Amino acid sequence: MSLFFSYLSGREILELSAAMHGLNVAATMDRIAPTIAMLRLSEDLHNYAEDYSRGMKKKLGLRVAMLHEPKLLVLDEPTNGLDVESAHIFYELVFEQAKQGTTILFSTHLMDHVAKLCSHAVIFNEGAIVATGRLQDLIAGFGNASLEDIFLHLTTRPPR
């Protein structure tokens, strides 16, 4: 969950983030206006962000993370707390960032998100890497099993 200064509105958080990255604030706000509208945050930008719902905070946090068009974007469970429509918009934003050359690393327990969004995967079990590679290679290496089946095969503890 994103934490925001209690005395800042959503707009002020975006403007502060743009300024901190050395971006032209007005130009940045104009550039991100369409995605702010897509995320249905436009009318709430004047409200204090700490008063946003969990989903609204998540959407604002995602927009802040992508604001400066980073070369590497690291996200932890990025769609947790988002409604279906917002998750779909998130996918669109991620694909657009990737097209612009951003490497996106995210953690998730949702294998359908991995299948939908990723070209490569790393599977951890108790802090150790148990599989890594291109998705199509991982799947082929397990007889075209589903990602969920592969994950369970590699991470399930044997009964005692």
Coordinates of N, CA and C in Angstrom, one line a residue:
M1 N 0.8 -1.2 0.0 CA 0.0 0.0 0.0 C 0.9 1.2 0.0
S2 N 0.5 2.2 -0.8 CA 1.3 3.4 -0.9 C 1.0 4.3 0.3
L3 N 2.0 5.0 0.8 CA 1.8 6.0 1.9 C 2.1 7.3 1.3
F4 N 1.3 8.3 1.7 CA 1.4 9.7 1.1 C 1.4 10.6 2.3
F5 N 2.1 11.8 2.1 CA 2.1 12.9 3.1 C 0.6 13.3 3.3
S6 N 0.2 13.4 4.6 CA -1.2 13.7 4.9 C -1.7 15.0 4.5
Y7 N -0.7 15.9 4.2 CA -1.1 17.3 3.9 C -1.0 17.6 2.4
L8 N -0.9 16.6 1.5 CA -0.8 16.8 0.1 C -2.0 16.1 -0.6
S9 N -2.4 16.8 -1.6 CA -3.5 16.2 -2.5 C -2.8 15.3 -3.5
G10 N -3.6 14.6 -4.2 CA -3.1 13.7 -5.3 C -2.3 14.5 -6.3
R11 N -2.8 15.7 -6.7 CA -2.2 16.5 -7.7 C -0.8 17.0 -7.1
E12 N -0.8 17.4 -5.9 CA 0.4 17.9 -5.3 C 1.5 16.8 -5.2
I13 N 1.1 15.6 -5.0 CA 2.0 14.5 -4.9 C 2.6 14.2 -6.3
L14 N 1.8 14.3 -7.3 CA 2.3 14.1 -8.7 C 3.2 15.3 -9.1
E15 N 2.8 16.5 -8.7 CA 3.7 17.6 -9.1 C 5.0 17.6 -8.3
L16 N 5.0 17.2 -7.0 CA 6.2 17.1 -6.2 C 7.1 16.1 -6.8
S17 N 6.5 14.9 -7.2 CA 7.3 13.8 -7.8 C 8.0 14.3 -9.1
A18 N 7.2 15.0 -9.9 CA 7.8 15.5 -11.2 C 8.9 16.4 -10.9
A19 N 8.7 17.3 -10.0 CA 9.8 18.3 -9.6 C 11.0 17.6 -9.1
M20 N 10.8 16.6 -8.2 CA 11.9 15.9 -7.6 C 12.7 15.1 -8.7
H21 N 12.1 14.8 -9.8 CA 12.8 14.1 -10.9 C 13.3 15.1 -11.9
G22 N 13.2 16.4 -11.6 CA 13.7 17.4 -12.5 C 12.9 17.6 -13.8
L23 N 11.7 17.1 -13.8 CA 10.8 17.3 -14.9 C 10.1 18.6 -14.9
N24 N 9.7 19.1 -16.1 CA 8.8 20.2 -16.2 C 7.5 19.8 -15.6
V25 N 7.0 20.4 -14.5 CA 5.8 20.0 -13.9 C 4.6 20.2 -14.7
A26 N 4.4 21.3 -15.4 CA 3.2 21.6 -16.2 C 3.2 20.6 -17.4
A27 N 4.3 20.4 -18.0 CA 4.4 19.5 -19.2 C 4.1 18.1 -18.8
T28 N 4.6 17.7 -17.6 CA 4.4 16.3 -17.1 C 3.0 16.1 -16.8
M29 N 2.3 17.1 -16.1 CA 0.9 16.9 -15.8 C 0.1 16.8 -17.1
D30 N 0.4 17.6 -18.1 CA -0.3 17.5 -19.4 C -0.1 16.1 -20.0
R31 N 1.2 15.6 -19.9 CA 1.5 14.3 -20.5 C 0.7 13.2 -19.8
I32 N 0.6 13.2 -18.5 CA -0.1 12.1 -17.8 C -1.6 12.3 -17.7
A33 N -2.1 13.4 -18.1 CA -3.6 13.7 -17.9 C -4.4 12.6 -18.5
P34 N -4.1 12.1 -19.7 CA -4.9 11.0 -20.3 C -4.9 9.7 -19.4
T35 N -3.8 9.4 -18.8 CA -3.8 8.2 -18.0 C -4.4 8.4 -16.6
I36 N -4.3 9.6 -16.1 CA -5.1 10.0 -14.9 C -6.6 9.9 -15.1
A37 N -7.0 10.3 -16.3 CA -8.4 10.2 -16.6 C -8.8 8.7 -16.8
M38 N -8.0 7.9 -17.5 CA -8.2 6.5 -17.7 C -8.4 5.8 -16.3
L39 N -7.5 6.2 -15.4 CA -7.6 5.6 -14.0 C -8.7 6.2 -13.2
R40 N -9.4 7.1 -13.7 CA -10.6 7.7 -13.0 C -10.1 8.4 -11.7
L41 N -9.0 9.1 -11.8 CA -8.5 9.9 -10.7 C -8.7 11.4 -10.9
S42 N -9.0 11.9 -12.1 CA -9.1 13.3 -12.4 C -9.8 14.1 -11.4
E43 N -11.0 13.7 -11.1 CA -11.9 14.5 -10.2 C -11.5 14.4 -8.7
D44 N -10.6 13.5 -8.4 CA -10.2 13.4 -7.0 C -8.8 13.9 -6.7
L45 N -8.1 14.4 -7.8 CA -6.7 14.9 -7.6 C -6.6 16.1 -6.6
H46 N -7.7 16.8 -6.4 CA -7.7 17.9 -5.4 C -7.9 17.5 -4.0
N47 N -8.3 16.2 -3.8 CA -8.5 15.7 -2.4 C -7.2 15.2 -1.8
Y48 N -7.1 15.2 -0.5 CA -5.9 14.6 0.2 C -5.8 13.1 -0.2
A49 N -4.6 12.7 -0.6 CA -4.4 11.4 -1.1 C -4.6 10.4 0.1
E50 N -4.3 10.8 1.3 CA -4.4 9.9 2.4 C -5.9 9.5 2.6
D51 N -6.8 10.2 2.1 CA -8.2 9.9 2.2 C -8.7 9.1 1.1
Y52 N -7.9 8.7 0.1 CA -8.3 7.9 -1.0 C -8.6 6.5 -0.5
S53 N -9.4 5.8 -1.3 CA -9.6 4.4 -1.0 C -8.3 3.6 -1.3
R54 N -8.2 2.4 -0.9 CA -7.0 1.6 -1.2 C -6.7 1.5 -2.7
G55 N -7.7 1.3 -3.5 CA -7.5 1.2 -4.9 C -7.1 2.5 -5.5
M56 N -7.6 3.6 -5.1 CA -7.2 4.9 -5.6 C -5.7 5.2 -5.2
K57 N -5.4 4.8 -4.0 CA -4.0 5.0 -3.6 C -3.0 4.2 -4.4
K58 N -3.5 2.9 -4.7 CA -2.7 2.1 -5.6 C -2.5 2.7 -7.0
K59 N -3.6 3.2 -7.5 CA -3.5 3.8 -8.9 C -2.6 5.0 -8.9
L60 N -2.7 5.9 -7.8 CA -1.9 7.0 -7.7 C -0.4 6.6 -7.6
G61 N -0.2 5.6 -6.7 CA 1.2 5.1 -6.6 C 1.8 4.6 -7.8
L62 N 1.0 3.9 -8.6 CA 1.5 3.4 -9.9 C 1.8 4.5 -10.9
R63 N 1.0 5.5 -10.9 CA 1.2 6.7 -11.8 C 2.5 7.4 -11.3
V64 N 2.7 7.5 -10.0 CA 3.9 8.2 -9.5 C 5.1 7.4 -9.9
A65 N 5.0 6.1 -9.8 CA 6.2 5.2 -10.1 C 6.6 5.3 -11.6
M66 N 5.6 5.5 -12.4 CA 5.9 5.6 -13.9 C 6.1 7.0 -14.4
L67 N 5.9 8.0 -13.5 CA 5.9 9.4 -13.9 C 7.1 9.8 -14.7
H68 N 8.3 9.4 -14.2 CA 9.5 9.8 -14.9 C 10.1 8.9 -15.9
E69 N 9.2 7.9 -16.4 CA 9.5 7.0 -17.4 C 10.9 6.3 -17.1
P70 N 10.9 5.6 -16.1 CA 12.2 4.9 -15.6 C 12.7 3.8 -16.6
K71 N 14.0 3.6 -16.6 CA 14.5 2.4 -17.4 C 14.2 1.1 -16.7
L72 N 14.1 1.1 -15.4 CA 13.7 -0.1 -14.6 C 12.6 0.3 -13.6
L73 N 11.6 -0.5 -13.7 CA 10.4 -0.3 -12.8 C 10.2 -1.6 -12.0
V74 N 10.3 -1.5 -10.7 CA 10.1 -2.6 -9.8 C 8.8 -2.4 -9.0
L75 N 7.9 -3.4 -9.2 CA 6.6 -3.3 -8.6 C 6.3 -4.6 -7.8
D76 N 5.7 -4.5 -6.6 CA 5.4 -5.6 -5.8 C 3.9 -5.8 -5.7
E77 N 3.4 -6.9 -6.3 CA 1.9 -7.1 -6.3 C 1.2 -5.9 -6.8
P78 N 1.5 -5.4 -8.1 CA 1.0 -4.1 -8.5 C -0.5 -4.1 -8.7
T79 N -1.2 -5.2 -8.9 CA -2.7 -5.2 -9.2 C -3.5 -5.5 -7.9
N80 N -2.8 -5.8 -6.8 CA -3.5 -6.1 -5.6 C -4.3 -4.9 -5.1
G81 N -5.6 -5.1 -4.9 CA -6.4 -4.0 -4.5 C -7.0 -3.2 -5.6
L82 N -6.7 -3.6 -6.9 CA -7.4 -2.9 -8.0 C -8.6 -3.6 -8.5
D83 N -9.6 -2.9 -8.9 CA -10.8 -3.5 -9.5 C -10.4 -4.0 -10.9
V84 N -11.2 -4.8 -11.6 CA -10.9 -5.4 -12.8 C -10.6 -4.4 -13.9
E85 N -11.4 -3.3 -14.0 CA -11.1 -2.3 -15.0 C -9.7 -1.6 -14.8
S86 N -9.4 -1.3 -13.5 CA -8.1 -0.6 -13.2 C -7.0 -1.6 -13.5
A87 N -7.1 -2.8 -13.2 CA -6.1 -3.8 -13.5 C -5.8 -3.9 -15.0
H88 N -6.9 -3.8 -15.8 CA -6.8 -3.9 -17.2 C -6.0 -2.6 -17.7
I89 N -6.3 -1.5 -17.2 CA -5.6 -0.2 -17.5 C -4.2 -0.3 -17.1
F90 N -3.9 -0.9 -15.9 CA -2.5 -1.1 -15.5 C -1.8 -1.9 -16.5
Y91 N -2.4 -3.0 -17.0 CA -1.7 -3.8 -18.1 C -1.4 -3.0 -19.3
E92 N -2.3 -2.1 -19.7 CA -2.0 -1.3 -20.8 C -0.9 -0.3 -20.6
L93 N -0.8 0.3 -19.4 CA 0.3 1.1 -19.0 C 1.6 0.4 -19.0
V94 N 1.6 -0.8 -18.4 CA 2.8 -1.6 -18.4 C 3.3 -1.9 -19.8
F95 N 2.4 -2.4 -20.7 CA 2.8 -2.7 -22.0 C 3.4 -1.4 -22.7
E96 N 2.8 -0.3 -22.5 CA 3.3 0.9 -23.1 C 4.7 1.3 -22.6
Q97 N 4.9 1.2 -21.2 CA 6.2 1.4 -20.7 C 7.2 0.5 -21.3
A98 N 6.9 -0.8 -21.4 CA 7.8 -1.8 -21.9 C 8.1 -1.5 -23.4
K99 N 7.2 -1.0 -24.2 CA 7.4 -0.6 -25.6 C 8.4 0.5 -25.6
Q100 N 8.4 1.4 -24.6 CA 9.3 2.5 -24.6 C 10.7 2.1 -24.1
G101 N 10.9 0.8 -23.8 CA 12.2 0.4 -23.4 C 12.4 0.2 -21.9
T102 N 11.4 0.3 -21.1 CA 11.5 0.1 -19.7 C 11.5 -1.4 -19.3
T103 N 12.4 -1.8 -18.5 CA 12.4 -3.2 -18.0 C 11.5 -3.2 -16.8
I104 N 10.6 -4.1 -16.7 CA 9.6 -4.1 -15.6 C 9.8 -5.4 -14.9
L105 N 10.0 -5.3 -13.6 CA 10.2 -6.4 -12.7 C 9.1 -6.4 -11.7
F106 N 8.2 -7.4 -11.6 CA 7.2 -7.4 -10.6 C 7.0 -8.7 -10.0
S107 N 6.7 -8.7 -8.7 CA 6.4 -9.9 -8.0 C 4.9 -10.1 -7.9
T108 N 4.5 -11.4 -8.0 CA 3.1 -11.7 -7.9 C 3.0 -13.2 -7.6
H109 N 1.8 -13.5 -7.0 CA 1.5 -14.9 -6.8 C 0.4 -15.4 -7.8
L110 N 0.1 -14.5 -8.7 CA -1.0 -14.7 -9.7 C -0.4 -15.1 -11.1
M111 N -0.4 -16.4 -11.3 CA 0.3 -17.0 -12.5 C -0.4 -16.5 -13.8
D112 N -1.7 -16.2 -13.8 CA -2.3 -15.7 -15.0 C -1.7 -14.3 -15.3
H113 N -1.3 -13.5 -14.3 CA -0.7 -12.2 -14.6 C 0.7 -12.4 -15.2
V114 N 1.4 -13.4 -14.7 CA 2.7 -13.7 -15.3 C 2.5 -14.1 -16.8
A115 N 1.6 -15.0 -17.0 CA 1.4 -15.4 -18.4 C 1.0 -14.3 -19.3
K116 N 0.2 -13.3 -18.8 CA -0.3 -12.2 -19.6 C 0.7 -11.1 -19.8
L117 N 1.6 -10.9 -18.8 CA 2.4 -9.7 -18.9 C 3.9 -10.0 -19.1
C118 N 4.4 -11.2 -18.9 CA 5.8 -11.4 -18.8 C 6.4 -12.2 -20.0
S119 N 7.6 -11.9 -20.3 CA 8.4 -12.7 -21.3 C 9.3 -13.6 -20.6
H120 N 9.7 -13.3 -19.4 CA 10.6 -14.1 -18.6 C 10.0 -14.2 -17.2
A121 N 10.5 -15.3 -16.5 CA 10.0 -15.5 -15.1 C 11.1 -16.0 -14.2
V122 N 11.0 -15.7 -12.9 CA 11.9 -16.3 -11.9 C 11.0 -16.9 -10.9
I123 N 11.2 -18.1 -10.5 CA 10.3 -18.8 -9.5 C 11.2 -19.0 -8.3
F124 N 10.8 -18.5 -7.1 CA 11.5 -18.6 -5.9 C 10.8 -19.6 -5.0
N125 N 11.6 -20.4 -4.2 CA 11.0 -21.3 -3.2 C 11.9 -21.1 -1.9
E126 N 11.2 -20.5 -0.9 CA 11.9 -20.3 0.4 C 13.2 -19.5 0.2
G127 N 13.1 -18.4 -0.7 CA 14.2 -17.5 -0.9 C 15.3 -18.0 -1.9
A128 N 15.1 -19.2 -2.4 CA 16.1 -19.7 -3.4 C 15.4 -19.7 -4.8
I129 N 16.2 -19.4 -5.8 CA 15.7 -19.5 -7.2 C 15.6 -20.9 -7.6
V130 N 14.4 -21.4 -8.0 CA 14.3 -22.8 -8.4 C 14.0 -22.9 -9.9
A131 N 13.7 -21.8 -10.6 CA 13.6 -21.8 -12.0 C 13.7 -20.4 -12.6
T132 N 14.2 -20.2 -13.7 CA 14.4 -18.9 -14.3 C 14.5 -19.1 -15.8
G133 N 13.9 -18.2 -16.6 CA 14.1 -18.2 -18.0 C 12.9 -17.6 -18.8
R134 N 12.9 -17.8 -20.1 CA 11.8 -17.3 -20.9 C 10.6 -18.2 -20.6
L135 N 9.5 -17.6 -20.5 CA 8.2 -18.3 -20.2 C 8.0 -19.5 -21.1
Q136 N 8.2 -19.3 -22.4 CA 7.9 -20.4 -23.3 C 8.9 -21.5 -23.1
D137 N 10.1 -21.2 -22.7 CA 11.1 -22.3 -22.4 C 10.8 -23.0 -21.1
L138 N 10.3 -22.3 -20.1 CA 9.9 -22.9 -18.8 C 8.7 -23.9 -19.1
I139 N 7.8 -23.4 -19.8 CA 6.6 -24.2 -20.1 C 6.9 -25.4 -20.9
A140 N 7.7 -25.2 -21.9 CA 8.2 -26.4 -22.7 C 9.0 -27.4 -21.9
G141 N 9.8 -26.9 -21.0 CA 10.6 -27.8 -20.2 C 9.8 -28.6 -19.2
F142 N 8.6 -28.3 -19.0 CA 7.7 -29.1 -18.1 C 6.5 -29.7 -18.9
G143 N 6.8 -30.0 -20.2 CA 5.8 -30.7 -21.0 C 4.6 -29.9 -21.3
N144 N 4.8 -28.6 -21.4 CA 3.7 -27.6 -21.7 C 2.6 -27.6 -20.6
A145 N 3.1 -27.8 -19.3 CA 2.2 -27.6 -18.2 C 1.9 -26.2 -18.0
S146 N 0.9 -25.9 -17.2 CA 0.5 -24.5 -16.9 C 1.5 -23.9 -16.0
L147 N 1.6 -22.6 -15.9 CA 2.5 -22.0 -15.0 C 2.2 -22.3 -13.6
E148 N 0.9 -22.4 -13.3 CA 0.5 -22.7 -11.9 C 1.0 -24.1 -11.6
D149 N 0.8 -25.1 -12.5 CA 1.3 -26.4 -12.2 C 2.8 -26.5 -12.0
I150 N 3.5 -25.7 -12.8 CA 5.0 -25.6 -12.7 C 5.4 -25.1 -11.4
F151 N 4.7 -24.0 -11.0 CA 5.0 -23.3 -9.7 C 4.8 -24.3 -8.6
L152 N 3.6 -25.0 -8.6 CA 3.3 -25.9 -7.5 C 4.3 -27.1 -7.5
H153 N 4.7 -27.6 -8.6 CA 5.7 -28.7 -8.7 C 7.0 -28.2 -8.1
L154 N 7.4 -27.0 -8.3 CA 8.7 -26.5 -7.8 C 8.7 -26.0 -6.4
T155 N 7.5 -25.7 -5.9 CA 7.5 -25.1 -4.5 C 6.8 -25.8 -3.5
T156 N 6.0 -26.9 -3.8 CA 5.2 -27.6 -2.8 C 6.2 -28.4 -2.0
R157 N 6.0 -28.3 -0.7 CA 6.8 -29.1 0.3 C 6.2 -30.5 0.3
P158 N 7.1 -31.5 0.4 CA 6.7 -32.9 0.5 C 6.0 -33.1 1.8
P159 N 5.0 -34.0 1.9 CA 4.3 -34.3 3.2 C 5.3 -34.9 4.1
R160 N 5.1 -34.6 5.4 CA 6.0 -35.2 6.4 C 5.5 -36.4 7.0

